[in-house]
PDB file of C-alpha atoms in Angstrom:
ATOM      1  CA  TYR A   2      14.004   5.085 -14.348  1.00  0.00           C
ATOM      2  CA  ALA A   3      14.053   2.538 -17.129  1.00  0.00           C
ATOM      3  CA  GLU A   4      12.471  -0.831 -16.554  1.00  0.00           C
ATOM      4  CA  ILE A   5      14.524  -3.881 -17.347  1.00  0.00           C
ATOM      5  CA  PRO A   6      13.332  -5.440 -20.613  1.00  0.00           C
ATOM      6  CA  PRO A   7      12.331  -9.067 -19.965  1.00  0.00           C
ATOM      7  CA  GLU A   8      14.972 -10.361 -22.359  1.00  0.00           C
ATOM      8  CA  GLN A   9      17.601  -8.688 -20.159  1.00  0.00           C
ATOM      9  CA  PHE A  10      16.437 -10.215 -16.860  1.00  0.00           C
ATOM     10  CA  SER A  11      19.154 -12.040 -14.988  1.00  0.00           C
ATOM     11  CA  PRO A  12      18.181 -15.594 -13.995  1.00  0.00           C
ATOM     12  CA  GLN A  13      17.458 -14.294 -10.456  1.00  0.00           C
ATOM     13  CA  GLN A  14      15.274 -11.476 -11.797  1.00  0.00           C
ATOM     14  CA  LYS A  15      13.355 -13.891 -14.044  1.00  0.00           C
ATOM     15  CA  GLU A  16      12.800 -16.186 -11.074  1.00  0.00           C
ATOM     16  CA  ALA A  17      11.649 -13.272  -8.869  1.00  0.00           C
ATOM     17  CA  TYR A  18       9.391 -11.940 -11.626  1.00  0.00           C
ATOM     18  CA  ASP A  19       7.789 -15.351 -12.155  1.00  0.00           C
ATOM     19  CA  TYR A  20       7.314 -15.642  -8.389  1.00  0.00           C
ATOM     20  CA  ILE A  21       5.415 -12.368  -8.066  1.00  0.00           C
ATOM     21  CA  VAL A  22       3.283 -13.042 -11.132  1.00  0.00           C
ATOM     22  CA  GLU A  23       2.399 -16.442  -9.666  1.00  0.00           C
ATOM     23  CA  GLU A  24       1.537 -14.887  -6.303  1.00  0.00           C
ATOM     24  CA  ARG A  25      -0.232 -11.695  -7.460  1.00  0.00           C
ATOM     25  CA  GLY A  26      -1.077 -12.292 -11.117  1.00  0.00           C
ATOM     26  CA  MET A  27       1.031  -9.290 -12.179  1.00  0.00           C
ATOM     27  CA  CYS A  28       4.091  -7.268 -11.271  1.00  0.00           C
ATOM     28  CA  PRO A  29       2.616  -3.880 -10.281  1.00  0.00           C
ATOM     29  CA  GLY A  30       4.158  -0.515  -9.399  1.00  0.00           C
ATOM     30  CA  PRO A  31       6.912  -0.846  -6.807  1.00  0.00           C
ATOM     31  CA  TYR A  32       7.519  -4.518  -7.556  1.00  0.00           C
ATOM     32  CA  ARG A  33       8.855  -3.552 -10.978  1.00  0.00           C
ATOM     33  CA  ILE A  34      11.449  -1.433  -9.215  1.00  0.00           C
ATOM     34  CA  TRP A  35      12.144  -3.991  -6.489  1.00  0.00           C
ATOM     35  CA  LEU A  36      12.927  -6.413  -9.327  1.00  0.00           C
ATOM     36  CA  GLN A  37      16.346  -4.701  -9.379  1.00  0.00           C
ATOM     37  CA  ASN A  38      16.943  -6.586  -6.111  1.00  0.00           C
ATOM     38  CA  PRO A  39      15.343 -10.035  -6.560  1.00  0.00           C
ATOM     39  CA  ASP A  40      15.960 -11.082  -2.940  1.00  0.00           C
ATOM     40  CA  LEU A  41      14.146  -7.986  -1.645  1.00  0.00           C
ATOM     41  CA  LEU A  42      11.291  -8.548  -4.088  1.00  0.00           C
ATOM     42  CA  LYS A  43      10.880 -12.136  -2.881  1.00  0.00           C
ATOM     43  CA  ALA A  44      10.960 -10.988   0.748  1.00  0.00           C
ATOM     44  CA  LEU A  45       8.342  -8.245   0.278  1.00  0.00           C
ATOM     45  CA  THR A  46       5.954 -10.186  -1.978  1.00  0.00           C
ATOM     46  CA  PRO A  47       4.342 -12.246   0.825  1.00  0.00           C
ATOM     47  CA  ILE A  48       3.609  -9.049   2.762  1.00  0.00           C
ATOM     48  CA  GLY A  49       1.951  -7.503  -0.294  1.00  0.00           C
ATOM     49  CA  VAL A  50      -0.040 -10.698  -0.906  1.00  0.00           C
ATOM     50  CA  TYR A  51      -1.149 -10.706   2.730  1.00  0.00           C
ATOM     51  CA  TYR A  52      -2.437  -7.154   2.408  1.00  0.00           C
ATOM     52  CA  GLN A  53      -4.251  -8.034  -0.811  1.00  0.00           C
ATOM     53  CA  LYS A  54      -5.830 -11.315   0.295  1.00  0.00           C
ATOM     54  CA  LYS A  55      -5.675 -12.051   4.025  1.00  0.00           C
ATOM     55  CA  LEU A  56      -5.811  -8.884   6.076  1.00  0.00           C
ATOM     56  CA  ARG A  57      -8.186  -8.482   8.985  1.00  0.00           C
ATOM     57  CA  ILE A  58      -9.498  -5.068   7.959  1.00  0.00           C
ATOM     58  CA  SER A  59     -11.909  -4.258   5.144  1.00  0.00           C
ATOM     59  CA  ARG A  60     -10.846  -3.014   1.720  1.00  0.00           C
ATOM     60  CA  GLN A  61     -12.277   0.415   2.585  1.00  0.00           C
ATOM     61  CA  GLU A  62     -10.226   0.497   5.800  1.00  0.00           C
ATOM     62  CA  HIS A  63      -7.135  -0.586   3.865  1.00  0.00           C
ATOM     63  CA  GLU A  64      -7.650   2.271   1.411  1.00  0.00           C
ATOM     64  CA  ILE A  65      -8.045   4.789   4.234  1.00  0.00           C
ATOM     65  CA  VAL A  66      -4.556   3.824   5.415  1.00  0.00           C
ATOM     66  CA  THR A  67      -3.140   3.715   1.885  1.00  0.00           C
ATOM     67  CA  ASN A  68      -4.507   7.098   0.890  1.00  0.00           C
ATOM     68  CA  CYS A  69      -3.408   8.723   4.167  1.00  0.00           C
ATOM     69  CA  ILE A  70       0.098   7.482   3.326  1.00  0.00           C
ATOM     70  CA  ASN A  71      -0.304   8.841  -0.201  1.00  0.00           C
ATOM     71  CA  GLY A  72      -1.290  12.181   1.305  1.00  0.00           C
ATOM     72  CA  LYS A  73       1.881  12.199   3.369  1.00  0.00           C
ATOM     73  CA  TRP A  74       4.570  10.589   1.194  1.00  0.00           C
ATOM     74  CA  ALA A  75       3.417   9.856  -2.343  1.00  0.00           C
ATOM     75  CA  THR A  76       4.842  12.513  -4.595  1.00  0.00           C
ATOM     76  CA  ALA A  77       4.760  10.243  -7.662  1.00  0.00           C
ATOM     77  CA  GLY A  78       1.546  10.252  -9.638  1.00  0.00           C
ATOM     78  CA  TYR A  79       1.246   6.464  -9.923  1.00  0.00           C
ATOM     79  CA  SER A  80       0.208   5.686  -6.352  1.00  0.00           C
ATOM     80  CA  ASN A  81      -2.143   8.633  -6.009  1.00  0.00           C
ATOM     81  CA  ASN A  82      -3.833   7.898  -9.329  1.00  0.00           C
ATOM     82  CA  GLU A  83      -4.164   4.157  -8.699  1.00  0.00           C
ATOM     83  CA  HIS A  84      -5.389   4.407  -5.114  1.00  0.00           C
ATOM     84  CA  GLU A  85      -7.844   7.199  -5.815  1.00  0.00           C
ATOM     85  CA  LYS A  86      -9.570   4.769  -8.195  1.00  0.00           C
ATOM     86  CA  ILE A  87      -9.159   1.780  -5.873  1.00  0.00           C
ATOM     87  CA  GLY A  88     -10.499   3.699  -2.850  1.00  0.00           C
ATOM     88  CA  GLU A  89     -13.587   4.801  -4.733  1.00  0.00           C
ATOM     89  CA  LYS A  90     -14.098   1.309  -6.182  1.00  0.00           C
ATOM     90  CA  ALA A  91     -13.904  -0.052  -2.613  1.00  0.00           C
ATOM     91  CA  GLY A  92     -16.844   2.178  -1.739  1.00  0.00           C
ATOM     92  CA  LEU A  93     -15.236   5.179  -0.069  1.00  0.00           C
ATOM     93  CA  PRO A  94     -16.880   8.474  -1.059  1.00  0.00           C
ATOM     94  CA  ALA A  95     -14.825  10.312  -3.689  1.00  0.00           C
ATOM     95  CA  GLU A  96     -14.582  13.444  -1.554  1.00  0.00           C
ATOM     96  CA  LYS A  97     -13.141  11.413   1.353  1.00  0.00           C
ATOM     97  CA  VAL A  98     -10.531   9.750  -0.867  1.00  0.00           C
ATOM     98  CA  GLN A  99      -9.568  13.102  -2.354  1.00  0.00           C
ATOM     99  CA  ALA A 100      -9.238  14.642   1.119  1.00  0.00           C
ATOM    100  CA  LEU A 101      -7.008  11.764   2.260  1.00  0.00           C
ATOM    101  CA  ILE A 102      -4.725  12.110  -0.770  1.00  0.00           C
ATOM    102  CA  ALA A 103      -4.591  15.889  -0.406  1.00  0.00           C
ATOM    103  CA  GLY A 104      -3.686  15.524   3.268  1.00  0.00           C
ATOM    104  CA  LEU A 105      -6.807  17.408   4.300  1.00  0.00           C
ATOM    105  CA  PRO A 106      -8.755  16.584   7.450  1.00  0.00           C
ATOM    106  CA  THR A 107     -11.827  14.424   7.056  1.00  0.00           C
ATOM    107  CA  ASN A 108     -13.905  12.105   9.200  1.00  0.00           C
ATOM    108  CA  PHE A 109     -15.843   8.887   8.894  1.00  0.00           C
ATOM    109  CA  GLU A 110     -19.209   7.926  10.371  1.00  0.00           C
ATOM    110  CA  ASP A 111     -18.108   4.319  10.831  1.00  0.00           C
ATOM    111  CA  PRO A 112     -16.205   4.102  14.157  1.00  0.00           C
ATOM    112  CA  ARG A 113     -13.700   1.529  12.814  1.00  0.00           C
ATOM    113  CA  GLN A 114     -12.896   3.690   9.801  1.00  0.00           C
ATOM    114  CA  GLN A 115     -12.557   6.738  12.027  1.00  0.00           C
ATOM    115  CA  VAL A 116     -10.161   5.065  14.458  1.00  0.00           C
ATOM    116  CA  ILE A 117      -8.067   3.713  11.576  1.00  0.00           C
ATOM    117  CA  TYR A 118      -7.910   7.216  10.104  1.00  0.00           C
ATOM    118  CA  GLU A 119      -6.903   8.692  13.481  1.00  0.00           C
ATOM    119  CA  ILE A 120      -4.245   6.045  14.199  1.00  0.00           C
ATOM    120  CA  THR A 121      -2.768   6.464  10.712  1.00  0.00           C
ATOM    121  CA  GLN A 122      -2.718  10.260  10.882  1.00  0.00           C
ATOM    122  CA  THR A 123      -1.149  10.135  14.343  1.00  0.00           C
ATOM    123  CA  LEU A 124       1.636   7.769  13.308  1.00  0.00           C
ATOM    124  CA  ILE A 125       2.500   9.475  10.022  1.00  0.00           C
ATOM    125  CA  ALA A 126       2.736  12.781  11.880  1.00  0.00           C
ATOM    126  CA  SER A 127       5.287  11.131  14.215  1.00  0.00           C
ATOM    127  CA  ARG A 128       3.111  11.706  17.221  1.00  0.00           C
ATOM    128  CA  HIS A 129       2.535   9.619  20.324  1.00  0.00           C
ATOM    129  CA  VAL A 130      -0.640   7.518  20.269  1.00  0.00           C
ATOM    130  CA  PRO A 131      -2.653   8.656  23.311  1.00  0.00           C
ATOM    131  CA  GLN A 132      -3.943   5.952  25.624  1.00  0.00           C
ATOM    132  CA  GLY A 133      -7.568   6.771  24.796  1.00  0.00           C
ATOM    133  CA  LEU A 134      -7.002   6.436  21.033  1.00  0.00           C
ATOM    134  CA  TYR A 135      -5.074   3.207  21.570  1.00  0.00           C
ATOM    135  CA  GLN A 136      -7.906   1.799  23.704  1.00  0.00           C
ATOM    136  CA  ARG A 137     -10.575   2.761  21.128  1.00  0.00           C
ATOM    137  CA  ALA A 138      -8.491   1.048  18.436  1.00  0.00           C
ATOM    138  CA  ILE A 139      -8.131  -2.118  20.534  1.00  0.00           C
ATOM    139  CA  ASP A 140     -11.837  -2.116  21.342  1.00  0.00           C
ATOM    140  CA  LEU A 141     -12.824  -1.711  17.686  1.00  0.00           C
ATOM    141  CA  LEU A 142     -10.081  -3.652  15.868  1.00  0.00           C
ATOM    142  CA  GLY A 143      -8.560  -5.986  18.436  1.00  0.00           C
ATOM    143  CA  ASP A 144      -4.839  -6.491  18.754  1.00  0.00           C
ATOM    144  CA  ALA A 145      -4.563  -8.356  15.437  1.00  0.00           C
ATOM    145  CA  GLY A 146      -6.457  -5.652  13.552  1.00  0.00           C
ATOM    146  CA  LEU A 147      -4.437  -2.837  15.093  1.00  0.00           C
ATOM    147  CA  THR A 148      -1.232  -4.694  14.269  1.00  0.00           C
ATOM    148  CA  ASP A 149      -2.444  -5.094  10.666  1.00  0.00           C
ATOM    149  CA  VAL A 150      -3.026  -1.342  10.438  1.00  0.00           C
ATOM    150  CA  THR A 151       0.314  -0.454  12.018  1.00  0.00           C
ATOM    151  CA  VAL A 152       2.377  -2.721   9.756  1.00  0.00           C
ATOM    152  CA  LEU A 153       0.360  -1.627   6.701  1.00  0.00           C
ATOM    153  CA  ILE A 154       1.371   1.962   7.489  1.00  0.00           C
ATOM    154  CA  GLY A 155       5.045   0.956   7.400  1.00  0.00           C
ATOM    155  CA  TYR A 156       4.732  -1.321   4.378  1.00  0.00           C
ATOM    156  CA  PHE A 157       2.869   1.220   2.279  1.00  0.00           C
ATOM    157  CA  THR A 158       5.289   3.949   3.320  1.00  0.00           C
ATOM    158  CA  SER A 159       8.050   1.864   1.710  1.00  0.00           C
ATOM    159  CA  VAL A 160       5.877   1.426  -1.390  1.00  0.00           C
ATOM    160  CA  SER A 161       5.245   5.179  -1.590  1.00  0.00           C
ATOM    161  CA  MET A 162       8.860   6.102  -1.105  1.00  0.00           C
ATOM    162  CA  THR A 163       9.971   3.631  -3.772  1.00  0.00           C
ATOM    163  CA  LEU A 164       7.511   5.091  -6.266  1.00  0.00           C
ATOM    164  CA  ALA A 165       8.517   8.635  -5.285  1.00  0.00           C
ATOM    165  CA  VAL A 166      12.268   8.140  -5.612  1.00  0.00           C
ATOM    166  CA  TYR A 167      11.789   6.668  -9.094  1.00  0.00           C
ATOM    167  CA  ASP A 168       9.033   9.214  -9.926  1.00  0.00           C
ATOM    168  CA  VAL A 169       6.635   6.637 -11.402  1.00  0.00           C
ATOM    169  CA  PRO A 170       4.035   8.635 -13.335  1.00  0.00           C
ATOM    170  CA  ALA A 171       0.262   8.327 -13.164  1.00  0.00           C
ATOM    171  CA  GLY A 172      -1.005   5.857 -15.689  1.00  0.00           C
ATOM    172  CA  ALA A 173       2.111   3.657 -15.713  1.00  0.00           C
ATOM    173  CA  SER A 174       0.907   0.238 -16.808  1.00  0.00           C
ATOM    174  CA  ASP A 175       1.469  -2.934 -14.857  1.00  0.00           C
ATOM    175  CA  TYR A 176       4.694  -4.554 -15.954  1.00  0.00           C
ATOM    176  CA  SER A 177       3.715  -8.018 -17.043  1.00  0.00           C
ATOM    177  CA  PRO A 178       5.584  -8.853 -20.254  1.00  0.00           C
ATOM    178  CA  TYR A 179       4.802 -12.558 -20.010  1.00  0.00           C
ATOM    179  CA  LYS A 180       1.009 -12.167 -20.152  1.00  0.00           C
TER     180      LYS A 180
END
């Protein structure tokens, strides 16, 4: 995959690029690829901003979901490399983050983190969520929190698959030519 040089942006791509940089301060990972379709980029940006700034779960909980998804779908180095660092920076133990990315079983002492891990693992394995697990999730996260987790699973799956299909390597820099 070759990124579009800024001087070759169409007017719609320039507008979409400026929009994401205004909203997120940069044009990271999958957004560089989504720039090929400016309308899609503009549609997905508010969801990404929500998950960066407004979500109802903690950054650690967010990274549990993200790294479970990486363990399932992320075959490109970029997402695994970035979210291993982000998960550890958020305060998750390195061995837990590594287990999530490797798709290995792990557990969490914090009941919220544990239920988020269990819900994520259940859904990415295409399994039915048992009533007891659902009820624990509602009790610990509430409906809004469980909805945040569920949609994050879907959103980050699309991020992972985008990065995988274009095989974005570990260490790819954020694409922000106007900085």
